[in-house]
mmCIF file of C-alpha atoms in Angstrom:
data_model
loop_
_atom_site.group_PDB
_atom_site.id
_atom_site.type_symbol
_atom_site.label_atom_id
_atom_site.label_comp_id
_atom_site.label_asym_id
_atom_site.label_seq_id
_atom_site.Cartn_x
_atom_site.Cartn_y
_atom_site.Cartn_z
ATOM 1 C CA MET V 1 5.796 174.213 -52.033
ATOM 2 C CA ASN V 2 8.816 172.835 -53.909
ATOM 3 C CA HIS V 3 11.187 170.536 -52.107
ATOM 4 C CA MET V 4 14.707 169.993 -53.309
ATOM 5 C CA ASN V 5 15.367 166.471 -54.430
ATOM 6 C CA MET V 6 17.805 165.171 -51.806
ATOM 7 C CA ASP V 7 19.185 162.664 -54.319
ATOM 8 C CA VAL V 8 20.962 165.591 -55.998
ATOM 9 C CA LEU V 9 23.218 165.878 -52.933
ATOM 10 C CA LYS V 10 24.300 162.275 -53.413
ATOM 11 C CA ASN V 11 25.897 163.215 -56.735
ATOM 12 C CA PRO V 12 29.691 163.207 -56.068
ATOM 13 C CA VAL V 13 30.318 166.256 -58.287
ATOM 14 C CA ILE V 14 27.711 168.351 -56.466
ATOM 15 C CA ALA V 15 28.834 167.094 -53.045
ATOM 16 C CA THR V 16 32.457 167.987 -53.853
ATOM 17 C CA ALA V 17 31.458 171.421 -55.169
ATOM 18 C CA LEU V 18 29.445 172.160 -52.022
ATOM 19 C CA SER V 19 32.374 171.053 -49.832
ATOM 20 C CA VAL V 20 34.767 173.331 -51.714
ATOM 21 C CA ILE V 21 32.372 176.294 -51.504
ATOM 22 C CA THR V 22 31.859 175.727 -47.774
ATOM 23 C CA ALA V 23 35.623 175.497 -47.180
ATOM 24 C CA LEU V 24 36.176 178.735 -49.129
ATOM 25 C CA ILE V 25 33.522 180.576 -47.135
ATOM 26 C CA ILE V 26 35.077 179.396 -43.862
ATOM 27 C CA ALA V 27 38.607 180.318 -44.987
ATOM 28 C CA ILE V 28 37.584 183.785 -46.187
ATOM 29 C CA SER V 29 35.607 184.433 -43.001
ATOM 30 C CA ALA V 30 38.541 183.368 -40.835
ATOM 31 C CA ALA V 31 41.002 185.492 -42.812
ATOM 32 C CA ALA V 32 38.710 188.514 -42.567
ATOM 33 C CA GLY V 33 38.161 187.963 -38.872
ATOM 34 C CA PHE V 34 34.388 187.658 -39.119
ATOM 35 C CA GLY V 35 34.261 184.757 -36.696
ATOM 36 C CA ALA V 36 35.940 186.684 -33.901
ATOM 37 C CA PHE V 37 34.539 190.170 -34.496
ATOM 38 C CA GLY V 38 32.706 191.221 -31.374
ATOM 39 C CA SER V 39 33.800 188.110 -29.540
ATOM 40 C CA SER V 40 33.338 188.200 -25.799
ATOM 41 C CA ALA V 41 36.438 186.096 -25.177
ATOM 42 C CA PRO V 42 39.627 188.071 -24.625
ATOM 43 C CA THR V 43 41.944 187.682 -27.580
ATOM 44 C CA PRO V 44 44.808 190.043 -26.822
ATOM 45 C CA PRO V 45 47.172 190.996 -29.588
ATOM 46 C CA THR V 46 50.819 190.114 -29.420
ATOM 47 C CA GLY V 47 53.744 192.496 -29.579
ATOM 48 C CA GLU V 48 57.082 193.449 -28.104
ATOM 49 C CA SER V 49 56.779 196.075 -25.388
ATOM 50 C CA ASP V 50 60.460 196.715 -24.679
ATOM 51 C CA ALA V 51 60.662 199.525 -27.240
ATOM 52 C CA LEU V 52 57.926 201.450 -25.408
ATOM 53 C CA VAL V 53 59.204 200.909 -21.860
ATOM 54 C CA VAL V 54 61.664 203.515 -20.596
ATOM 55 C CA THR V 55 63.638 204.075 -17.418
ATOM 56 C CA LEU V 56 61.719 206.468 -15.190
ATOM 57 C CA PRO V 57 63.346 209.916 -15.029
ATOM 58 C CA ALA V 58 64.557 211.184 -11.659
ATOM 59 C CA ASN V 59 61.688 213.691 -11.431
ATOM 60 C CA ALA V 60 58.966 211.047 -11.932
ATOM 61 C CA HIS V 61 57.094 210.340 -8.707
ATOM 62 C CA LYS V 62 54.096 208.278 -7.748
ATOM 63 C CA ALA V 63 51.087 210.267 -8.939
ATOM 64 C CA THR V 64 48.805 211.967 -6.430
ATOM 65 C CA PRO V 65 45.078 211.112 -6.519
ATOM 66 C CA GLU V 66 44.439 214.376 -8.390
ATOM 67 C CA GLN V 67 47.165 213.583 -10.926
ATOM 68 C CA VAL V 68 45.775 210.072 -11.432
ATOM 69 C CA GLU V 69 42.395 211.632 -12.231
ATOM 70 C CA GLU V 70 44.058 214.086 -14.639
ATOM 71 C CA ILE V 71 45.897 211.220 -16.354
ATOM 72 C CA LEU V 72 42.721 209.151 -16.692
ATOM 73 C CA ASN V 73 40.926 212.141 -18.236
ATOM 74 C CA GLY V 74 43.737 213.024 -20.663
ATOM 75 C CA GLU V 75 44.711 212.052 -24.184
ATOM 76 C CA TRP V 76 48.138 210.476 -24.563
ATOM 77 C CA LYS V 77 50.572 209.138 -27.133
ATOM 78 C CA THR V 78 53.579 206.852 -26.948
ATOM 79 C CA ALA V 79 57.018 207.353 -28.477
ATOM 80 C CA SER V 80 56.134 205.181 -31.492
ATOM 81 C CA HIS V 81 52.556 206.415 -31.738
ATOM 82 C CA PRO V 82 50.821 205.533 -35.023
ATOM 83 C CA LEU V 83 48.976 208.379 -36.667
ATOM 84 C CA GLY V 84 45.403 209.058 -35.777
ATOM 85 C CA ARG V 85 44.806 207.276 -32.465
ATOM 86 C CA ASN V 86 45.516 208.778 -29.074
ATOM 87 C CA ILE V 87 45.385 206.668 -25.932
ATOM 88 C CA THR V 88 42.481 207.465 -23.635
ATOM 89 C CA PHE V 89 40.927 205.836 -20.601
ATOM 90 C CA TRP V 90 37.185 205.264 -20.881
ATOM 91 C CA ARG V 91 35.040 204.860 -17.797
ATOM 92 C CA GLY V 92 31.565 203.901 -18.914
ATOM 93 C CA ASP V 93 28.382 204.358 -16.954
ATOM 94 C CA GLU V 94 28.129 200.632 -16.284
ATOM 95 C CA ALA V 95 31.771 200.170 -15.292
ATOM 96 C CA PRO V 96 32.816 200.354 -11.655
ATOM 97 C CA GLU V 97 34.150 203.777 -10.598
ATOM 98 C CA ASN V 98 37.724 202.500 -10.402
ATOM 99 C CA THR V 99 37.815 200.712 -13.794
ATOM 100 C CA ALA V 100 39.072 202.392 -16.971
ATOM 101 C CA LEU V 101 39.166 200.720 -20.384
ATOM 102 C CA VAL V 102 42.357 201.660 -22.215
ATOM 103 C CA GLN V 103 41.352 202.850 -25.699
ATOM 104 C CA GLY V 104 43.138 204.037 -28.795
ATOM 105 C CA GLY V 105 44.658 200.957 -30.351
ATOM 106 C CA ALA V 106 45.937 201.333 -33.882
ATOM 107 C CA CYS V 107 44.191 198.164 -35.023
ATOM 108 C CA ASN V 108 42.181 195.908 -32.730
ATOM 109 C CA GLY V 109 42.566 197.641 -29.399
ATOM 110 C CA PHE V 110 44.643 196.809 -26.369
ATOM 111 C CA GLY V 111 42.305 194.288 -24.742
ATOM 112 C CA VAL V 112 42.889 195.620 -21.254
ATOM 113 C CA ALA V 113 41.128 197.683 -18.608
ATOM 114 C CA LEU V 114 42.872 199.125 -15.573
ATOM 115 C CA VAL V 115 41.416 198.813 -12.097
ATOM 116 C CA VAL V 116 42.856 201.914 -10.432
ATOM 117 C CA ASP V 117 43.281 202.825 -6.772
ATOM 118 C CA LYS V 118 43.696 206.607 -6.972
ATOM 119 C CA SER V 119 44.751 206.905 -3.326
ATOM 120 C CA THR V 120 47.865 204.774 -3.921
ATOM 121 C CA ALA V 121 48.322 205.395 -7.674
ATOM 122 C CA THR V 122 48.365 201.646 -8.225
ATOM 123 C CA TYR V 123 46.478 199.501 -10.687
ATOM 124 C CA SER V 124 45.777 195.966 -11.695
ATOM 125 C CA TYR V 125 44.381 194.925 -15.033
ATOM 126 C CA GLU V 126 41.490 192.955 -16.462
ATOM 127 C CA ASP V 127 41.453 191.325 -19.877
ATOM 128 C CA ARG V 128 38.868 192.719 -22.254
ATOM 129 C CA PRO V 129 37.730 191.534 -25.689
ATOM 130 C CA VAL V 130 39.208 192.996 -28.824
ATOM 131 C CA THR V 131 38.142 192.966 -32.445
ATOM 132 C CA MET V 132 40.001 190.848 -34.958
ATOM 133 C CA MET V 133 40.243 193.213 -37.905
ATOM 134 C CA GLY V 134 42.842 192.549 -40.514
ATOM 135 C CA CYS V 135 45.570 195.145 -40.013
ATOM 136 C CA ASP V 136 49.117 195.506 -41.175
ATOM 137 C CA ALA V 137 51.672 193.854 -38.908
ATOM 138 C CA GLU V 138 53.105 197.146 -37.621
ATOM 139 C CA ARG V 139 49.777 198.358 -36.236
ATOM 140 C CA HIS V 140 48.930 194.957 -34.760
ATOM 141 C CA LEU V 141 52.329 194.766 -33.048
ATOM 142 C CA TYR V 142 51.914 198.290 -31.675
ATOM 143 C CA ASP V 143 48.642 197.335 -29.977
ATOM 144 C CA GLY V 144 50.299 194.270 -28.465
ATOM 145 C CA ALA V 145 53.339 196.225 -27.309
ATOM 146 C CA VAL V 146 51.202 198.794 -25.474
ATOM 147 C CA ARG V 147 49.127 196.041 -23.892
ATOM 148 C CA ASN V 148 52.197 194.127 -22.726
ATOM 149 C CA ALA V 149 53.780 197.268 -21.295
ATOM 150 C CA LEU V 150 50.581 198.093 -19.393
ATOM 151 C CA ILE V 151 50.201 194.659 -17.838
ATOM 152 C CA LYS V 152 53.846 194.567 -16.725
ATOM 153 C CA GLY V 153 53.255 197.596 -14.514
ATOM 154 C CA ASN V 154 51.184 198.297 -11.432
ATOM 155 C CA THR V 155 51.873 201.944 -10.530
ATOM 156 C CA ILE V 156 51.128 205.325 -12.123
ATOM 157 C CA PHE V 157 53.985 207.836 -12.073
ATOM 158 C CA TYR V 158 54.015 211.470 -13.210
ATOM 159 C CA ASP V 159 56.824 213.936 -13.924
ATOM 160 C CA GLY V 160 54.707 217.065 -14.343
ATOM 161 C CA THR V 161 54.263 216.480 -18.079
ATOM 162 C CA ASN V 162 54.424 212.774 -18.882
ATOM 163 C CA ALA V 163 52.694 209.814 -17.271
ATOM 164 C CA TYR V 164 54.424 206.471 -16.760
ATOM 165 C CA LEU V 165 52.616 203.221 -16.066
ATOM 166 C CA GLY V 166 55.113 200.760 -14.706
ATOM 167 C CA LYS V 167 57.075 199.436 -11.759
ATOM 168 C CA ASP V 168 60.629 198.771 -10.588
ATOM 169 C CA GLY V 169 62.032 201.957 -12.155
ATOM 170 C CA THR V 170 60.633 201.452 -15.664
ATOM 171 C CA GLY V 171 57.323 202.182 -17.350
ATOM 172 C CA LEU V 172 55.296 202.845 -20.449
ATOM 173 C CA LYS V 173 55.795 206.546 -21.192
ATOM 174 C CA LEU V 174 52.674 208.468 -22.160
ATOM 175 C CA SER V 175 53.162 212.014 -23.442
ATOM 176 C CA PRO V 176 50.331 214.542 -23.785
ATOM 177 C CA ALA V 177 48.699 214.252 -27.204
ATOM 178 C CA ARG V 178 47.962 217.999 -27.321
#
């Protein structure tokens, strides 16, 4: 079995070259998001939600339990919806009955799950992990804006066509995707 001569590592040129290579690998991995991909720690995106939050229309009312179920089973889009990704609510087999992961982010996901009380059409939220893919700024900001709008609210409203997740007369407007 051959063993590397450890004296080679004492050579300043080789030591410097190895340091530079290591630094490059770390920098490229960080820029590509490899270190955080699949991370279990919540790393929510950032974004401005005000553009997605609207004043509730006069015909919007607190959703009934049946309407809440319909909303959670639907596919939705926002006013500034990027192409290709509708918003859905996923309730996995292992998740509690009242928890729905909000899916459909344009880049890394929204990093939020809603804990819903259908009988009162209210919700709270739980942070969830997101990926850290490199995306253009517009898509990353969209994910953050949806997340921020969701966590500002606590009630599900419905106007017969559109759903609104909000409170105090404003909410994130979700229109049917189909």
